[in-house]
CSV table of C-alpha atoms in Angstrom, one decimal:
chain,number,residue,atom,x,y,z
A,165,MET,CA,18.5,-35.8,10.6
A,166,ASN,CA,19.5,-34.7,7.1
A,167,ASN,CA,17.4,-37.6,5.8
A,168,ASN,CA,14.4,-36.3,7.6
A,169,ARG,CA,15.0,-32.8,6.2
A,170,ASN,CA,15.3,-34.1,2.8
A,171,ILE,CA,11.9,-35.9,3.3
A,172,TRP,CA,10.2,-32.8,4.7
A,173,GLU,CA,11.5,-30.6,1.9
A,174,SER,CA,10.3,-33.1,-0.7
A,175,TYR,CA,7.0,-33.0,1.0
A,176,HIS,CA,6.9,-29.2,1.4
A,177,SER,CA,7.7,-28.9,-2.5
A,178,TRP,CA,5.0,-31.3,-3.4
A,179,TYR,CA,2.5,-29.6,-1.3
A,180,TYR,CA,3.2,-26.1,-2.5
A,181,ASN,CA,3.9,-26.9,-6.2
A,182,SER,CA,0.8,-29.0,-6.5
A,183,GLN,CA,-1.1,-26.1,-5.1
A,184,VAL,CA,-3.2,-28.4,-2.8
A,185,TRP,CA,-3.2,-25.4,-0.5
A,186,GLY,CA,-5.1,-23.4,-3.2
A,187,GLY,CA,-8.1,-25.5,-2.5
A,188,VAL,CA,-8.2,-25.2,1.2
A,189,THR,CA,-11.3,-23.8,2.6
A,190,TYR,CA,-12.7,-22.9,6.1
A,191,MET,CA,-16.5,-23.0,6.3
A,192,GLY,CA,-16.6,-22.6,2.6
A,193,VAL,CA,-14.3,-19.6,2.4
A,194,PRO,CA,-11.0,-20.1,0.5
A,195,CYS,CA,-8.1,-20.0,3.0
A,196,LEU,CA,-4.9,-20.3,1.0
A,197,LYS,CA,-2.5,-21.6,3.8
A,198,SER,CA,-0.8,-24.8,5.0
A,199,VAL,CA,-3.3,-26.6,7.0
A,200,SER,CA,-0.7,-27.6,9.6
A,201,ASP,CA,0.3,-24.0,10.0
A,202,MET,CA,-3.5,-23.1,10.7
A,203,TRP,CA,-3.4,-25.9,13.4
A,204,ASN,CA,-0.3,-24.4,14.9
A,205,TYR,CA,-1.9,-20.9,15.0
A,206,GLN,CA,-5.0,-22.1,16.9
A,207,GLU,CA,-2.9,-23.7,19.5
A,208,ILE,CA,-1.0,-20.5,19.9
A,209,LEU,CA,-4.0,-18.4,20.2
A,210,PHE,CA,-5.4,-20.6,22.9
A,211,GLU,CA,-2.2,-20.8,24.7
A,212,LEU,CA,-1.9,-17.1,24.7
A,213,GLN,CA,-5.7,-16.6,25.6
A,214,THR,CA,-5.6,-14.0,22.8
A,215,LEU,CA,-8.5,-11.5,22.5
A,216,PHE,CA,-7.0,-9.5,19.8
A,217,VAL,CA,-5.7,-10.5,16.3
A,218,ILE,CA,-4.1,-8.4,13.6
A,219,GLU,CA,-4.1,-9.9,10.2
A,220,CYS,CA,-2.2,-8.2,7.3
A,221,GLY,CA,-3.4,-9.6,4.1
A,222,THR,CA,-7.3,-10.5,4.0
A,223,TYR,CA,-7.8,-11.9,0.4
A,224,HIS,CA,-11.1,-14.0,0.6
A,225,GLY,CA,-11.3,-14.1,4.2
A,226,GLY,CA,-10.9,-17.7,5.1
A,227,SER,CA,-8.1,-17.2,7.6
A,228,VAL,CA,-9.7,-14.3,9.4
A,229,LEU,CA,-12.9,-16.4,9.8
A,230,PHE,CA,-10.9,-19.2,11.2
A,231,PHE,CA,-9.3,-16.8,13.8
A,232,ALA,CA,-12.7,-15.5,14.8
A,233,GLU,CA,-14.1,-18.9,15.5
A,234,VAL,CA,-10.9,-19.9,17.5
A,235,LEU,CA,-11.2,-16.7,19.5
A,236,ARG,CA,-14.9,-17.1,20.1
A,237,SER,CA,-13.9,-20.3,22.0
A,238,ILE,CA,-11.6,-18.4,24.2
A,239,SER,CA,-14.1,-15.4,25.0
A,240,PRO,CA,-17.3,-13.9,23.5
A,241,ARG,CA,-15.5,-10.6,23.6
A,242,PHE,CA,-12.7,-10.3,21.1
A,243,ARG,CA,-11.6,-8.3,18.1
A,244,ILE,CA,-9.8,-9.1,14.7
A,245,LEU,CA,-8.5,-6.3,12.6
A,246,THR,CA,-7.8,-7.4,9.1
A,247,VAL,CA,-6.1,-5.0,6.6
A,248,ASP,CA,-5.8,-5.2,2.9
A,249,ILE,CA,-5.6,-2.6,0.0
A,250,ASN,CA,-8.6,-4.2,-1.5
A,251,HIS,CA,-11.7,-6.0,0.2
A,252,SER,CA,-13.7,-6.4,-2.9
A,253,ILE,CA,-13.4,-10.2,-3.1
A,254,VAL,CA,-13.9,-11.0,0.5
A,255,HIS,CA,-16.6,-13.7,1.1
A,256,ASP,CA,-19.9,-12.7,2.6
A,257,ARG,CA,-19.4,-14.9,5.6
A,258,PRO,CA,-16.5,-13.1,7.2
A,259,ARG,CA,-17.8,-9.7,5.9
A,260,VAL,CA,-20.8,-9.9,8.2
A,261,HIS,CA,-19.0,-11.2,11.4
A,262,SER,CA,-19.7,-8.8,14.1
A,263,ASN,CA,-16.1,-9.3,15.7
A,264,ILE,CA,-14.1,-8.7,12.5
A,265,GLU,CA,-13.1,-5.1,11.4
A,266,PHE,CA,-11.8,-4.5,7.9
A,267,LEU,CA,-9.4,-1.7,7.4
A,268,THR,CA,-8.8,-1.0,3.8
A,269,CYS,CA,-5.3,0.4,3.2
A,270,SER,CA,-1.7,-0.7,3.0
A,271,SER,CA,-0.6,-2.7,6.1
A,272,THR,CA,2.2,-0.1,6.3
A,273,ASP,CA,-0.1,2.8,6.5
A,274,PRO,CA,0.1,4.8,9.7
A,275,LYS,CA,-3.6,4.1,10.0
A,276,VAL,CA,-2.7,0.6,11.2
A,277,SER,CA,-0.7,1.7,14.2
A,278,VAL,CA,-3.2,4.1,15.3
A,279,ARG,CA,-6.2,1.6,15.1
A,280,VAL,CA,-4.0,-1.1,16.9
A,281,ALA,CA,-3.2,1.3,19.7
A,282,GLU,CA,-6.9,2.0,20.2
A,283,LEU,CA,-8.0,-1.6,20.1
A,284,ARG,CA,-5.2,-2.6,22.5
A,285,LYS,CA,-6.8,-0.5,25.2
A,286,GLU,CA,-10.2,-2.3,24.6
A,287,TYR,CA,-8.8,-5.9,24.3
A,288,PRO,CA,-5.9,-6.1,26.8
A,289,GLY,CA,-3.4,-9.1,26.8
A,290,PRO,CA,-1.1,-10.7,24.3
A,291,VAL,CA,-1.8,-9.8,20.7
A,292,PHE,CA,-1.4,-12.2,17.7
A,293,MET,CA,-0.3,-10.6,14.4
A,294,ILE,CA,0.2,-12.2,11.0
A,295,LEU,CA,2.0,-10.7,7.9
A,296,ASP,CA,0.6,-12.2,4.8
A,297,SER,CA,0.1,-9.6,2.2
A,298,ASP,CA,2.7,-8.2,-0.4
A,299,HIS,CA,5.6,-10.7,-0.1
A,300,SER,CA,8.3,-8.4,-1.4
A,301,LYS,CA,11.1,-8.0,0.9
A,302,SER,CA,10.9,-4.1,1.1
A,303,HIS,CA,7.3,-4.4,1.9
A,304,VAL,CA,7.6,-7.2,4.6
A,305,LEU,CA,10.5,-5.0,6.1
A,306,ARG,CA,8.2,-2.0,6.4
A,307,GLU,CA,5.5,-4.4,8.1
A,308,LEU,CA,8.1,-5.5,10.5
A,309,LEU,CA,8.8,-1.9,11.4
A,310,THR,CA,5.2,-1.3,11.9
A,311,ALA,CA,5.0,-4.2,14.1
A,312,ARG,CA,7.9,-3.1,16.1
A,313,SER,CA,5.9,0.0,17.0
A,314,VAL,CA,2.8,-1.9,17.9
A,315,LEU,CA,3.7,-5.1,19.6
A,316,THR,CA,5.1,-5.5,23.0
A,317,ALA,CA,6.6,-8.2,25.2
A,318,GLY,CA,4.6,-11.5,25.0
A,319,ASP,CA,2.8,-10.7,21.8
A,320,TYR,CA,3.3,-13.2,18.9
A,321,LEU,CA,4.1,-12.5,15.3
A,322,ILE,CA,3.9,-14.8,12.4
A,323,VAL,CA,5.8,-13.9,9.1
A,324,GLU,CA,4.1,-15.9,6.3
A,325,ASP,CA,5.7,-17.1,3.0
A,326,GLY,CA,9.2,-17.2,3.8
A,327,ASN,CA,9.5,-20.4,2.1
A,328,ILE,CA,9.5,-18.7,-1.3
A,329,ASN,CA,12.7,-17.8,-3.2
A,330,GLY,CA,14.2,-21.3,-2.7
A,331,HIS,CA,13.3,-21.9,1.0
A,332,PRO,CA,12.6,-24.3,-0.4
A,333,VAL,CA,10.0,-23.4,-3.1
A,334,LEU,CA,9.8,-20.8,-6.0
A,335,ALA,CA,13.5,-20.5,-6.4
A,336,GLY,CA,14.3,-17.5,-8.2
A,337,TRP,CA,11.2,-15.6,-7.2
A,338,GLY,CA,13.3,-12.8,-5.7
A,339,GLU,CA,14.0,-11.6,-2.1
A,340,GLY,CA,11.0,-11.9,0.0
A,341,PRO,CA,9.9,-12.5,3.6
A,342,PHE,CA,12.8,-14.8,4.4
A,343,GLU,CA,15.3,-12.1,3.4
A,344,ALA,CA,13.3,-9.4,5.1
A,345,ILE,CA,13.4,-11.5,8.4
A,346,GLN,CA,17.2,-11.7,8.0
A,347,GLU,CA,17.7,-8.0,7.4
A,348,TYR,CA,15.5,-7.1,10.4
A,349,PHE,CA,17.3,-9.4,12.8
A,350,ALA,CA,20.6,-7.9,11.6
A,351,LYS,CA,19.4,-4.7,12.8
A,352,TYR,CA,17.2,-5.7,15.7
A,353,PRO,CA,18.6,-8.9,17.1
A,354,THR,CA,17.0,-8.8,20.4
A,355,ASP,CA,13.4,-7.8,19.4
A,356,TYR,CA,12.2,-11.4,19.1
A,357,GLU,CA,12.8,-15.0,20.2
A,358,ARG,CA,12.3,-17.6,17.5
A,359,ASP,CA,9.9,-20.1,18.4
A,360,THR,CA,11.6,-23.1,16.7
A,361,THR,CA,9.5,-25.7,18.7
A,362,ARG,CA,6.3,-24.4,16.8
A,363,GLU,CA,8.2,-23.8,13.6
A,364,GLU,CA,9.4,-27.4,13.5
A,365,LYS,CA,6.3,-29.1,15.1
A,366,PHE,CA,4.8,-30.5,11.8
A,367,GLY,CA,8.0,-31.0,9.8
A,368,PHE,CA,7.4,-28.0,7.3
A,369,THR,CA,5.9,-24.7,7.4
A,370,PHE,CA,5.1,-21.7,5.0
A,371,ALA,CA,6.6,-19.5,7.6
A,372,PRO,CA,10.3,-20.7,8.1
A,373,ARG,CA,11.9,-18.4,10.7
A,374,GLY,CA,8.7,-16.6,10.9
A,375,PHE,CA,7.3,-17.8,14.4
A,376,LEU,CA,8.5,-15.0,16.6
A,377,ARG,CA,7.8,-14.2,20.3
A,378,ARG,CA,8.3,-10.4,21.1
A,379,ARG,CA,10.7,-9.8,23.8
């Protein structure tokens, strides 16, 4: 087991430090994620039959376009709310997608909770939410508190980039998502169940301890 862990940590470090993920695209749009994580996400979305996704951190828009195409295979009627403080670099392809809604503000702004509550009424069922914006511990903690107010039992939350600050990459980066999850669970230990099966499925993830089912 330890030998396998060392192998996967070595591969993880190579994958991250070589920045192969920086060249990942979806339908020509940059999508700066682990491709195995993205495959996991589409499996989760289909399993849940999700009609509503909340994405915190849009960047170029590759992942929101990916989510839109996955949800299209589930139902023609769905919505994705993607939130960022700046949408100026979003690619044209996701920008004109009729099922994607862009909210330009901080992911911790009260506007997010208000809009999520409105959209939940229109698109019932399990929600999939992903946190991938500012990776500082303080910001992710505030995002987790926002998620606490908008997610209900059966919803699914992904906290990305917990791999930084030595988990196992970018040692010395400073406290980030991993530490935010630790602090949140110390205060609210029963809010979520860790989905370790999903987390461990492909050997490594950019979201360690960040595959969470709302209880």
